[in-house]
PDB file of C-alpha atoms (C1' of nucleotides) in Angstrom:
ATOM      1  CA  MET A  76      18.438  -4.116  48.864  1.00  0.00           C
ATOM      2  CA  ASN A  77      17.053  -6.942  46.812  1.00  0.00           C
ATOM      3  CA  ARG A  78      14.064  -8.893  47.829  1.00  0.00           C
ATOM      4  CA  PRO A  79      14.450 -12.472  46.711  1.00  0.00           C
ATOM      5  CA  GLU A  80      11.121 -13.408  48.214  1.00  0.00           C
ATOM      6  CA  SER A  81       9.215 -10.995  46.000  1.00  0.00           C
ATOM      7  CA  GLU A  82      10.939 -12.395  42.947  1.00  0.00           C
ATOM      8  CA  GLY A  83       9.485 -15.226  40.919  1.00  0.00           C
ATOM      9  CA  ARG A  84       6.017 -13.933  41.529  1.00  0.00           C
ATOM     10  CA  ASP A  85       5.464 -12.443  38.099  1.00  0.00           C
ATOM     11  CA  LEU A  86       5.168 -15.307  35.680  1.00  0.00           C
ATOM     12  CA  TYR A  87       3.458 -15.164  32.324  1.00  0.00           C
ATOM     13  CA  ALA A  88       2.686 -17.922  29.859  1.00  0.00           C
ATOM     14  CA  ILE A  89       3.188 -17.271  26.189  1.00  0.00           C
ATOM     15  CA  ALA A  90      -0.571 -17.259  25.664  1.00  0.00           C
ATOM     16  CA  ASP A  91      -1.031 -14.664  28.416  1.00  0.00           C
ATOM     17  CA  LEU A  92       1.230 -12.184  26.668  1.00  0.00           C
ATOM     18  CA  ALA A  93      -0.178 -13.026  23.250  1.00  0.00           C
ATOM     19  CA  GLU A  94      -3.686 -12.275  24.418  1.00  0.00           C
ATOM     20  CA  GLU A  95      -2.770  -9.211  26.424  1.00  0.00           C
ATOM     21  CA  PHE A  96      -1.078  -7.575  23.457  1.00  0.00           C
ATOM     22  CA  GLY A  97      -3.235  -8.987  20.704  1.00  0.00           C
ATOM     23  CA  ILE A  98      -0.458 -10.816  18.912  1.00  0.00           C
ATOM     24  CA  SER A  99       0.091 -14.476  18.065  1.00  0.00           C
ATOM     25  CA  THR A 100       2.151 -16.879  20.116  1.00  0.00           C
ATOM     26  CA  ARG A 101       4.020 -17.562  16.915  1.00  0.00           C
ATOM     27  CA  ALA A 102       5.095 -13.926  16.783  1.00  0.00           C
ATOM     28  CA  ILE A 103       6.400 -14.098  20.340  1.00  0.00           C
ATOM     29  CA  ARG A 104       8.381 -17.220  19.548  1.00  0.00           C
ATOM     30  CA  PHE A 105       9.689 -15.444  16.485  1.00  0.00           C
ATOM     31  CA  TYR A 106      10.898 -12.505  18.565  1.00  0.00           C
ATOM     32  CA  GLU A 107      12.660 -14.939  20.850  1.00  0.00           C
ATOM     33  CA  SER A 108      14.293 -16.655  17.897  1.00  0.00           C
ATOM     34  CA  LYS A 109      15.646 -13.239  16.930  1.00  0.00           C
ATOM     35  CA  GLY A 110      17.009 -12.676  20.406  1.00  0.00           C
ATOM     36  CA  LEU A 111      14.591  -9.903  21.362  1.00  0.00           C
ATOM     37  CA  LEU A 112      13.127 -11.945  24.175  1.00  0.00           C
ATOM     38  CA  THR A 113      14.839 -14.461  26.423  1.00  0.00           C
ATOM     39  CA  PRO A 114      12.207 -16.203  28.509  1.00  0.00           C
ATOM     40  CA  GLU A 115      13.188 -18.904  30.949  1.00  0.00           C
ATOM     41  CA  ARG A 116      12.171 -22.494  30.453  1.00  0.00           C
ATOM     42  CA  VAL A 117      10.389 -24.945  32.666  1.00  0.00           C
ATOM     43  CA  GLY A 118      11.137 -28.091  30.811  1.00  0.00           C
ATOM     44  CA  THR A 119      10.437 -26.984  27.281  1.00  0.00           C
ATOM     45  CA  THR A 120       7.757 -24.471  28.180  1.00  0.00           C
ATOM     46  CA  ARG A 121       8.571 -20.780  28.048  1.00  0.00           C
ATOM     47  CA  VAL A 122       8.099 -18.716  31.182  1.00  0.00           C
ATOM     48  CA  PHE A 123       8.100 -14.949  30.858  1.00  0.00           C
ATOM     49  CA  ARG A 124       8.774 -12.402  33.584  1.00  0.00           C
ATOM     50  CA  ARG A 125       8.188  -8.697  33.974  1.00  0.00           C
ATOM     51  CA  ARG A 126      11.418  -7.932  32.148  1.00  0.00           C
ATOM     52  CA  ASP A 127      10.261  -9.876  29.109  1.00  0.00           C
ATOM     53  CA  ARG A 128       6.882  -8.239  29.256  1.00  0.00           C
ATOM     54  CA  ALA A 129       8.498  -4.807  29.394  1.00  0.00           C
ATOM     55  CA  ARG A 130      10.680  -5.680  26.446  1.00  0.00           C
ATOM     56  CA  LEU A 131       7.655  -6.876  24.522  1.00  0.00           C
ATOM     57  CA  ILE A 132       6.002  -3.521  25.088  1.00  0.00           C
ATOM     58  CA  LEU A 133       9.071  -1.803  23.676  1.00  0.00           C
ATOM     59  CA  ILE A 134       9.104  -4.190  20.735  1.00  0.00           C
ATOM     60  CA  LEU A 135       5.495  -3.460  19.845  1.00  0.00           C
ATOM     61  CA  ARG A 136       5.962   0.254  20.218  1.00  0.00           C
ATOM     62  CA  GLY A 137       8.974   0.077  17.970  1.00  0.00           C
ATOM     63  CA  LYS A 138       6.945  -1.770  15.403  1.00  0.00           C
ATOM     64  CA  ARG A 139       4.168   0.786  15.543  1.00  0.00           C
ATOM     65  CA  LEU A 140       6.815   3.394  14.794  1.00  0.00           C
ATOM     66  CA  GLY A 141       7.846   1.475  11.709  1.00  0.00           C
ATOM     67  CA  PHE A 142      11.163   0.123  12.950  1.00  0.00           C
ATOM     68  CA  SER A 143      12.498  -3.217  11.832  1.00  0.00           C
ATOM     69  CA  LEU A 144      13.145  -5.946  14.376  1.00  0.00           C
ATOM     70  CA  ARG A 145      16.835  -5.342  13.770  1.00  0.00           C
ATOM     71  CA  ASP A 146      16.413  -1.684  14.741  1.00  0.00           C
ATOM     72  CA  ILE A 147      14.379  -2.676  17.750  1.00  0.00           C
ATOM     73  CA  SER A 148      17.026  -5.155  18.782  1.00  0.00           C
ATOM     74  CA  ASP A 149      19.627  -2.378  18.814  1.00  0.00           C
ATOM     75  CA  TYR A 150      17.185  -0.215  20.679  1.00  0.00           C
ATOM     76  CA  LEU A 151      16.647  -2.841  23.359  1.00  0.00           C
ATOM     77  CA  SER A 152      20.370  -3.177  23.833  1.00  0.00           C
ATOM     78  CA  LEU A 153      20.414   0.516  24.677  1.00  0.00           C
ATOM     79  CA  TYR A 154      18.058  -0.255  27.515  1.00  0.00           C
ATOM     80  CA  ASP A 155      20.182  -3.187  28.608  1.00  0.00           C
ATOM     81  CA  ALA A 156      23.305  -1.075  28.534  1.00  0.00           C
ATOM     82  CA  HIS A 157      21.337   1.530  30.426  1.00  0.00           C
ATOM     83  CA  SER A 158      20.754  -0.754  33.337  1.00  0.00           C
ATOM     84  CA  GLN A 159      24.190  -2.284  33.148  1.00  0.00           C
ATOM     85  CA  VAL A 160      25.929   1.045  32.651  1.00  0.00           C
ATOM     86  CA  LYS A 161      28.996  -0.146  30.787  1.00  0.00           C
ATOM     87  CA  GLN A 162      30.592   1.015  27.552  1.00  0.00           C
ATOM     88  CA  THR A 163      28.979   4.294  28.431  1.00  0.00           C
ATOM     89  CA  ARG A 164      30.579   6.460  25.777  1.00  0.00           C
ATOM     90  CA  MET A 165      29.443   4.159  23.004  1.00  0.00           C
ATOM     91  CA  LEU A 166      26.022   4.248  24.534  1.00  0.00           C
ATOM     92  CA  VAL A 167      25.795   8.025  24.469  1.00  0.00           C
ATOM     93  CA  ALA A 168      26.803   8.057  20.814  1.00  0.00           C
ATOM     94  CA  LYS A 169      24.228   5.428  19.945  1.00  0.00           C
ATOM     95  CA  VAL A 170      21.512   7.189  21.853  1.00  0.00           C
ATOM     96  CA  GLU A 171      22.322  10.458  20.126  1.00  0.00           C
ATOM     97  CA  GLU A 172      22.198   8.798  16.742  1.00  0.00           C
ATOM     98  CA  ARG A 173      18.844   7.289  17.523  1.00  0.00           C
ATOM     99  CA  LEU A 174      17.563  10.591  18.853  1.00  0.00           C
ATOM    100  CA  THR A 175      18.529  12.384  15.667  1.00  0.00           C
ATOM    101  CA  LEU A 176      16.579   9.820  13.703  1.00  0.00           C
ATOM    102  CA  LEU A 177      13.551  10.097  15.917  1.00  0.00           C
ATOM    103  CA  GLU A 178      13.532  13.883  15.956  1.00  0.00           C
ATOM    104  CA  ALA A 179      13.589  13.861  12.148  1.00  0.00           C
ATOM    105  CA  GLN A 180      10.754  11.375  12.187  1.00  0.00           C
ATOM    106  CA  LYS A 181       8.845  13.615  14.550  1.00  0.00           C
ATOM    107  CA  ALA A 182       9.294  16.549  12.193  1.00  0.00           C
ATOM    108  CA  ASP A 183       7.995  14.431   9.309  1.00  0.00           C
ATOM    109  CA  LEU A 184       5.036  13.431  11.411  1.00  0.00           C
ATOM    110  CA  GLU A 185       4.208  16.964  12.388  1.00  0.00           C
ATOM    111  CA  THR A 186       4.372  18.106   8.787  1.00  0.00           C
ATOM    112  CA  THR A 187       2.062  15.307   7.751  1.00  0.00           C
ATOM    113  CA  ILE A 188      -0.350  15.986  10.587  1.00  0.00           C
ATOM    114  CA  GLY A 189      -0.386  19.654   9.653  1.00  0.00           C
ATOM    115  CA  GLU A 190      -1.144  18.899   6.043  1.00  0.00           C
ATOM    116  CA  LEU A 191      -3.948  16.562   6.919  1.00  0.00           C
ATOM    117  CA  LYS A 192      -5.473  19.142   9.216  1.00  0.00           C
ATOM    118  CA  ASP A 193      -5.423  21.613   6.348  1.00  0.00           C
ATOM    119  CA  ILE A 194      -7.141  19.129   4.092  1.00  0.00           C
ATOM    120  CA  LYS A 195      -9.707  18.436   6.757  1.00  0.00           C
ATOM    121  CA  LYS A 196     -10.404  22.111   7.278  1.00  0.00           C
ATOM    122  CA  LEU A 197     -10.886  22.726   3.577  1.00  0.00           C
ATOM    123  CA  ALA A 198     -13.125  19.714   3.235  1.00  0.00           C
ATOM    124  CA  GLU A 199     -15.222  20.782   6.193  1.00  0.00           C
ATOM    125  CA  GLU A 200     -15.641  24.276   4.810  1.00  0.00           C
ATOM    126  CA  GLN A 201     -16.772  22.695   1.580  1.00  0.00           C
ATOM    127  CA  VAL A 202     -19.520  20.807   3.357  1.00  0.00           C
ATOM    128  CA  GLY A 203     -20.472  23.193   6.099  1.00  0.00           C
ATOM    129  CA  VAL A 204     -19.096  22.000   9.399  1.00  0.00           C
ATOM    130  CA  GLY A 205     -22.195  21.391  11.453  1.00  0.00           C
ATOM    131  CA  SER A 206     -24.529  20.089   8.761  1.00  0.00           C
TER     132      SER A 206
ATOM    133  CA  MET B  87      -6.356  32.231 -13.654  1.00  0.00           C
ATOM    134  CA  ASN B  88      -4.445  29.416 -15.269  1.00  0.00           C
ATOM    135  CA  ARG B  89      -1.337  29.966 -17.240  1.00  0.00           C
ATOM    136  CA  PRO B  90      -1.134  27.375 -19.992  1.00  0.00           C
ATOM    137  CA  GLU B  91       2.115  28.866 -21.222  1.00  0.00           C
ATOM    138  CA  SER B  92       3.907  28.158 -17.983  1.00  0.00           C
ATOM    139  CA  GLU B  93       2.837  24.519 -18.156  1.00  0.00           C
ATOM    140  CA  GLY B  94       4.981  21.840 -19.725  1.00  0.00           C
ATOM    141  CA  ARG B  95       8.103  23.536 -18.545  1.00  0.00           C
ATOM    142  CA  ASP B  96       8.894  21.216 -15.672  1.00  0.00           C
ATOM    143  CA  LEU B  97      10.030  17.923 -17.058  1.00  0.00           C
ATOM    144  CA  TYR B  98      12.093  15.349 -15.202  1.00  0.00           C
ATOM    145  CA  ALA B  99      13.668  12.140 -16.417  1.00  0.00           C
ATOM    146  CA  ILE B 100      13.514   9.089 -14.228  1.00  0.00           C
ATOM    147  CA  ALA B 101      17.232   9.373 -13.552  1.00  0.00           C
ATOM    148  CA  ASP B 102      16.856  13.008 -12.457  1.00  0.00           C
ATOM    149  CA  LEU B 103      14.404  12.084  -9.741  1.00  0.00           C
ATOM    150  CA  ALA B 104      16.351   8.982  -8.760  1.00  0.00           C
ATOM    151  CA  GLU B 105      19.474  11.017  -8.230  1.00  0.00           C
ATOM    152  CA  GLU B 106      17.747  13.931  -6.543  1.00  0.00           C
ATOM    153  CA  PHE B 107      16.157  11.683  -3.942  1.00  0.00           C
ATOM    154  CA  GLY B 108      18.847   9.051  -3.694  1.00  0.00           C
ATOM    155  CA  ILE B 109      16.716   6.137  -4.788  1.00  0.00           C
ATOM    156  CA  SER B 110      16.977   3.713  -7.687  1.00  0.00           C
ATOM    157  CA  THR B 111      15.177   4.099 -10.984  1.00  0.00           C
ATOM    158  CA  ARG B 112      13.872   0.613 -10.348  1.00  0.00           C
ATOM    159  CA  ALA B 113      12.160   1.857  -7.205  1.00  0.00           C
ATOM    160  CA  ILE B 114      10.479   4.656  -9.118  1.00  0.00           C
ATOM    161  CA  ARG B 115       9.255   2.231 -11.751  1.00  0.00           C
ATOM    162  CA  PHE B 116       8.006   0.054  -8.942  1.00  0.00           C
ATOM    163  CA  TYR B 117       6.022   2.918  -7.439  1.00  0.00           C
ATOM    164  CA  GLU B 118       4.499   3.537 -10.828  1.00  0.00           C
ATOM    165  CA  SER B 119       3.569  -0.124 -11.182  1.00  0.00           C
ATOM    166  CA  LYS B 120       1.733   0.242  -7.877  1.00  0.00           C
ATOM    167  CA  GLY B 121      -0.119   3.297  -9.130  1.00  0.00           C
ATOM    168  CA  LEU B 122       1.590   5.781  -6.831  1.00  0.00           C
ATOM    169  CA  LEU B 123       3.060   7.687  -9.756  1.00  0.00           C
ATOM    170  CA  THR B 124       1.610   8.247 -13.215  1.00  0.00           C
ATOM    171  CA  PRO B 125       4.240   9.847 -15.398  1.00  0.00           C
ATOM    172  CA  GLU B 126       3.490  10.630 -18.998  1.00  0.00           C
ATOM    173  CA  ARG B 127       5.215   8.836 -21.820  1.00  0.00           C
ATOM    174  CA  VAL B 128       7.140  10.052 -24.798  1.00  0.00           C
ATOM    175  CA  GLY B 129       7.239   6.907 -26.813  1.00  0.00           C
ATOM    176  CA  THR B 130       8.129   4.402 -24.096  1.00  0.00           C
ATOM    177  CA  THR B 131      10.165   6.812 -21.998  1.00  0.00           C
ATOM    178  CA  ARG B 132       8.701   8.158 -18.786  1.00  0.00           C
ATOM    179  CA  VAL B 133       8.396  11.906 -18.351  1.00  0.00           C
ATOM    180  CA  PHE B 134       7.705  13.254 -14.876  1.00  0.00           C
ATOM    181  CA  ARG B 135       6.235  16.614 -13.962  1.00  0.00           C
ATOM    182  CA  ARG B 136       6.045  18.675 -10.792  1.00  0.00           C
ATOM    183  CA  ARG B 137       2.985  16.771  -9.674  1.00  0.00           C
ATOM    184  CA  ASP B 138       4.853  13.473  -9.854  1.00  0.00           C
ATOM    185  CA  ARG B 139       7.804  14.968  -8.102  1.00  0.00           C
ATOM    186  CA  ALA B 140       5.560  16.257  -5.316  1.00  0.00           C
ATOM    187  CA  ARG B 141       3.972  12.843  -4.993  1.00  0.00           C
ATOM    188  CA  LEU B 142       7.377  11.217  -4.820  1.00  0.00           C
ATOM    189  CA  ILE B 143       8.285  13.487  -1.924  1.00  0.00           C
ATOM    190  CA  LEU B 144       5.126  12.384  -0.112  1.00  0.00           C
ATOM    191  CA  ILE B 145       5.923   8.757  -0.879  1.00  0.00           C
ATOM    192  CA  LEU B 146       9.406   8.995   0.577  1.00  0.00           C
ATOM    193  CA  ARG B 147       8.192  10.843   3.642  1.00  0.00           C
ATOM    194  CA  GLY B 148       5.570   8.167   4.159  1.00  0.00           C
ATOM    195  CA  LYS B 149       8.217   5.519   3.922  1.00  0.00           C
ATOM    196  CA  ARG B 150      10.416   7.277   6.451  1.00  0.00           C
ATOM    197  CA  LEU B 151       7.433   7.235   8.757  1.00  0.00           C
ATOM    198  CA  GLY B 152       7.154   3.469   8.362  1.00  0.00           C
ATOM    199  CA  PHE B 153       4.036   3.343   6.228  1.00  0.00           C
ATOM    200  CA  SER B 154       3.511   0.653   3.630  1.00  0.00           C
ATOM    201  CA  LEU B 155       3.090   1.602  -0.008  1.00  0.00           C
ATOM    202  CA  ARG B 156      -0.537   0.598   0.366  1.00  0.00           C
ATOM    203  CA  ASP B 157      -0.958   3.108   3.189  1.00  0.00           C
ATOM    204  CA  ILE B 158       0.852   5.740   1.207  1.00  0.00           C
ATOM    205  CA  SER B 159      -1.386   5.072  -1.762  1.00  0.00           C
ATOM    206  CA  ASP B 160      -4.446   5.770   0.378  1.00  0.00           C
ATOM    207  CA  TYR B 161      -2.728   8.813   1.723  1.00  0.00           C
ATOM    208  CA  LEU B 162      -2.024  10.165  -1.750  1.00  0.00           C
ATOM    209  CA  SER B 163      -5.634   9.712  -2.703  1.00  0.00           C
ATOM    210  CA  LEU B 164      -6.484  12.030   0.178  1.00  0.00           C
ATOM    211  CA  TYR B 165      -4.403  14.672  -1.535  1.00  0.00           C
ATOM    212  CA  ASP B 166      -6.054  13.956  -4.855  1.00  0.00           C
ATOM    213  CA  ALA B 167      -9.487  14.174  -3.301  1.00  0.00           C
ATOM    214  CA  HIS B 168      -8.300  17.336  -1.638  1.00  0.00           C
ATOM    215  CA  SER B 169      -7.649  19.071  -4.925  1.00  0.00           C
ATOM    216  CA  GLN B 170     -10.689  17.590  -6.598  1.00  0.00           C
ATOM    217  CA  VAL B 171     -12.944  18.258  -3.643  1.00  0.00           C
ATOM    218  CA  LYS B 172     -15.487  15.519  -4.179  1.00  0.00           C
ATOM    219  CA  GLN B 173     -16.837  12.842  -1.857  1.00  0.00           C
ATOM    220  CA  THR B 174     -16.017  15.341   0.824  1.00  0.00           C
ATOM    221  CA  ARG B 175     -17.681  13.614   3.748  1.00  0.00           C
ATOM    222  CA  MET B 176     -15.803  10.396   3.106  1.00  0.00           C
ATOM    223  CA  LEU B 177     -12.651  12.442   2.886  1.00  0.00           C
ATOM    224  CA  VAL B 178     -13.145  14.054   6.281  1.00  0.00           C
ATOM    225  CA  ALA B 179     -13.685  10.653   7.834  1.00  0.00           C
ATOM    226  CA  LYS B 180     -10.582   9.255   6.217  1.00  0.00           C
ATOM    227  CA  VAL B 181      -8.493  12.205   7.225  1.00  0.00           C
ATOM    228  CA  GLU B 182      -9.704  11.926  10.793  1.00  0.00           C
ATOM    229  CA  GLU B 183      -8.854   8.246  10.852  1.00  0.00           C
ATOM    230  CA  ARG B 184      -5.386   8.929   9.562  1.00  0.00           C
ATOM    231  CA  LEU B 185      -4.935  11.771  12.034  1.00  0.00           C
ATOM    232  CA  THR B 186      -5.842   9.537  14.953  1.00  0.00           C
ATOM    233  CA  LEU B 187      -3.214   7.089  13.806  1.00  0.00           C
ATOM    234  CA  LEU B 188      -0.575   9.732  13.397  1.00  0.00           C
ATOM    235  CA  GLU B 189      -1.288  11.392  16.735  1.00  0.00           C
ATOM    236  CA  ALA B 190      -0.888   8.004  18.417  1.00  0.00           C
ATOM    237  CA  GLN B 191       2.338   7.545  16.550  1.00  0.00           C
ATOM    238  CA  LYS B 192       3.485  10.934  17.668  1.00  0.00           C
ATOM    239  CA  ALA B 193       2.766  10.032  21.277  1.00  0.00           C
ATOM    240  CA  ASP B 194       4.770   6.830  20.859  1.00  0.00           C
ATOM    241  CA  LEU B 195       7.593   8.832  19.393  1.00  0.00           C
ATOM    242  CA  GLU B 196       7.612  11.371  22.180  1.00  0.00           C
ATOM    243  CA  THR B 197       7.644   8.615  24.781  1.00  0.00           C
ATOM    244  CA  THR B 198      10.566   6.972  23.060  1.00  0.00           C
ATOM    245  CA  ILE B 199      12.456  10.227  22.670  1.00  0.00           C
ATOM    246  CA  GLY B 200      11.890  10.974  26.340  1.00  0.00           C
ATOM    247  CA  GLU B 201      13.194   7.584  27.389  1.00  0.00           C
ATOM    248  CA  LEU B 202      16.281   7.925  25.272  1.00  0.00           C
ATOM    249  CA  LYS B 203      16.988  11.340  26.705  1.00  0.00           C
ATOM    250  CA  ASP B 204      16.788   9.834  30.192  1.00  0.00           C
ATOM    251  CA  ILE B 205      19.193   7.110  29.223  1.00  0.00           C
ATOM    252  CA  LYS B 206      21.528   9.651  27.717  1.00  0.00           C
ATOM    253  CA  LYS B 207      21.429  11.785  30.811  1.00  0.00           C
ATOM    254  CA  LEU B 208      22.201   8.870  33.086  1.00  0.00           C
ATOM    255  CA  ALA B 209      24.998   7.720  30.850  1.00  0.00           C
ATOM    256  CA  GLU B 210      26.514  11.196  30.744  1.00  0.00           C
ATOM    257  CA  GLU B 211      26.384  11.517  34.513  1.00  0.00           C
ATOM    258  CA  GLN B 212      28.162   8.202  34.713  1.00  0.00           C
ATOM    259  CA  VAL B 213      31.018   9.514  32.598  1.00  0.00           C
ATOM    260  CA  GLY B 214      31.112  13.156  33.594  1.00  0.00           C
ATOM    261  CA  VAL B 215      29.636  15.289  30.872  1.00  0.00           C
ATOM    262  CA  GLY B 216      32.527  17.471  29.799  1.00  0.00           C
ATOM    263  CA  SER B 217      35.372  14.967  30.128  1.00  0.00           C
TER     264      SER B 217
ATOM    265  C1'  DT C  85      27.343   2.039 -39.392  1.00  0.00           C
ATOM    266  C1'  DC C  86      28.629   0.791 -35.232  1.00  0.00           C
ATOM    267  C1'  DG C  87      28.728   1.221 -30.534  1.00  0.00           C
ATOM    268  C1'  DT C  88      27.680   3.535 -26.416  1.00  0.00           C
ATOM    269  C1'  DG C  89      24.536   5.184 -23.116  1.00  0.00           C
ATOM    270  C1'  DA C  90      20.005   5.575 -21.393  1.00  0.00           C
ATOM    271  C1'  DG C  91      15.651   3.722 -21.084  1.00  0.00           C
ATOM    272  C1'  DT C  92      12.222  -0.353 -20.966  1.00  0.00           C
ATOM    273  C1'  DT C  93      10.083  -4.766 -19.691  1.00  0.00           C
ATOM    274  C1'  DG C  94       9.749  -9.263 -17.641  1.00  0.00           C
ATOM    275  C1'  DA C  95      11.678 -12.841 -14.726  1.00  0.00           C
ATOM    276  C1'  DC C  96      13.833 -14.116 -10.870  1.00  0.00           C
ATOM    277  C1'  DG C  97      16.044 -13.479  -6.332  1.00  0.00           C
ATOM    278  C1'  DT C  98      16.185 -11.580  -1.536  1.00  0.00           C
ATOM    279  C1'  DA C  99      15.189  -9.852   3.238  1.00  0.00           C
ATOM    280  C1'  DT C 100      11.747  -9.137   6.709  1.00  0.00           C
ATOM    281  C1'  DA C 101       8.074 -10.665   9.526  1.00  0.00           C
ATOM    282  C1'  DC C 102       5.384 -13.424  10.386  1.00  0.00           C
ATOM    283  C1'  DG C 103       1.024 -17.331   9.460  1.00  0.00           C
ATOM    284  C1'  DT C 104      -0.087 -22.066   8.771  1.00  0.00           C
ATOM    285  C1'  DC C 105       0.427 -26.766   9.331  1.00  0.00           C
ATOM    286  C1'  DA C 106       2.082 -31.170  10.785  1.00  0.00           C
ATOM    287  C1'  DA C 107       3.858 -34.000  14.172  1.00  0.00           C
ATOM    288  C1'  DC C 108       5.008 -34.395  18.590  1.00  0.00           C
ATOM    289  C1'  DC C 109       5.249 -34.007  24.038  1.00  0.00           C
ATOM    290  C1'  DA C 110       3.165 -33.143  28.789  1.00  0.00           C
ATOM    291  C1'  DT C 111      -0.770 -32.300  31.974  1.00  0.00           C
ATOM    292  C1'  DT C 112      -5.002 -32.709  33.550  1.00  0.00           C
ATOM    293  C1'  DC C 113      -9.702 -34.171  34.095  1.00  0.00           C
ATOM    294  C1'  DC C 114     -13.051 -37.606  33.879  1.00  0.00           C
TER     295       DC C 114
ATOM    296  C1'  DG D 275      -6.081 -44.758  30.274  1.00  0.00           C
ATOM    297  C1'  DG D 276      -7.853 -41.950  26.826  1.00  0.00           C
ATOM    298  C1'  DA D 277      -9.055 -37.513  25.205  1.00  0.00           C
ATOM    299  C1'  DA D 278      -8.751 -32.715  25.491  1.00  0.00           C
ATOM    300  C1'  DT D 279      -5.837 -28.752  26.195  1.00  0.00           C
ATOM    301  C1'  DG D 280      -1.815 -26.186  25.634  1.00  0.00           C
ATOM    302  C1'  DG D 281       2.905 -26.008  24.446  1.00  0.00           C
ATOM    303  C1'  DT D 282       7.068 -27.065  21.124  1.00  0.00           C
ATOM    304  C1'  DT D 283       9.790 -27.428  16.931  1.00  0.00           C
ATOM    305  C1'  DG D 284      10.705 -27.505  12.061  1.00  0.00           C
ATOM    306  C1'  DA D 285       9.174 -26.794   7.349  1.00  0.00           C
ATOM    307  C1'  DC D 286       6.889 -24.360   4.184  1.00  0.00           C
ATOM    308  C1'  DG D 287       4.110 -20.480   2.413  1.00  0.00           C
ATOM    309  C1'  DT D 288       3.070 -15.453   1.916  1.00  0.00           C
ATOM    310  C1'  DA D 289       3.163 -10.304   1.397  1.00  0.00           C
ATOM    311  C1'  DT D 290       5.978  -6.277   0.874  1.00  0.00           C
ATOM    312  C1'  DA D 291       9.516  -3.740  -1.355  1.00  0.00           C
ATOM    313  C1'  DC D 292      12.532  -3.647  -3.860  1.00  0.00           C
ATOM    314  C1'  DG D 293      17.614  -5.326  -6.384  1.00  0.00           C
ATOM    315  C1'  DT D 294      19.673  -7.794 -10.115  1.00  0.00           C
ATOM    316  C1'  DC D 295      19.988  -9.418 -14.576  1.00  0.00           C
ATOM    317  C1'  DA D 296      19.035 -10.412 -19.287  1.00  0.00           C
ATOM    318  C1'  DA D 297      17.419  -8.973 -23.545  1.00  0.00           C
ATOM    319  C1'  DC D 298      15.694  -5.424 -26.264  1.00  0.00           C
ATOM    320  C1'  DT D 299      14.835  -0.607 -28.280  1.00  0.00           C
ATOM    321  C1'  DC D 300      16.142   3.903 -29.513  1.00  0.00           C
ATOM    322  C1'  DA D 301      18.665   8.169 -30.278  1.00  0.00           C
ATOM    323  C1'  DC D 302      23.062  10.306 -30.930  1.00  0.00           C
ATOM    324  C1'  DG D 303      27.795  11.042 -32.298  1.00  0.00           C
ATOM    325  C1'  DA D 304      32.400   9.712 -34.437  1.00  0.00           C
TER     326       DA D 304
END
DNA sequence: TCGTGAGTTGACGTATACGTCAACCATTCC
DNA sequence: GGAATGGTTGACGTATACGTCAACTCACGA
């Protein structure tokens, strides 16, 4: 069910990921120092795999949403637990908590978007839309 | 069309607002120092009106959404421009820019919410939902 | 008149999230 | 073998968003 031969074929250098996601290598090292990433080492050099890359995507999305690295760390552990499927009750509670937060955030966002659309409409009427 | 008599009837002390919104008076003073609020003064004491209270609500919502005070400041100026209705073309552009940002954020949020719901579902199946 | 409570202004401290810089390997290419 | 290239670790600096604290003012009531 596992394919050891296909493993070890997805290796990224720190600079690869930095460039791909438009962040600094220093930032990536910082995330590692906070335990959000756990790349392997070849000697002293970091080697990242698909898992790390996926986590990095989650990290950056979390940041775009305004979460702290601490929040994101918790969030990532939900994913880990997800694949490990242990302490499942705790997990459900945590997920629900997070969902409540996010749904509230979504409501805030929708309110804000609505208000801005109103402003835009009024402003456009003021000018004459097509002019 | 304006009712001067009904004005000046909505006065809040700094502590009123702090308590109402569960923040510190220091925070409110900080927002003022950053130009986000402009309460009047009676002697040295700050006096807030409905306008300030409304702005504070926008500030706190912005913060919940993960925006910096700098962002929120820009955002508030959209509202100001909105009521003043000047520089209208600039305003439309700014609003559109902000809307693009927020729509992207909303997409991020919906993705995240979706993922968490998946995790929750899997976890619940693992346990047996009603148990 | 004294003190008590509420408000005010700096000044300083703190946590987060990095950027910058120096000094140091390790490879590789000529 | 020397230089360039890319990677590594501290150490230090910076911006944001406040909290904490000291020292002061002012109004009010016993």
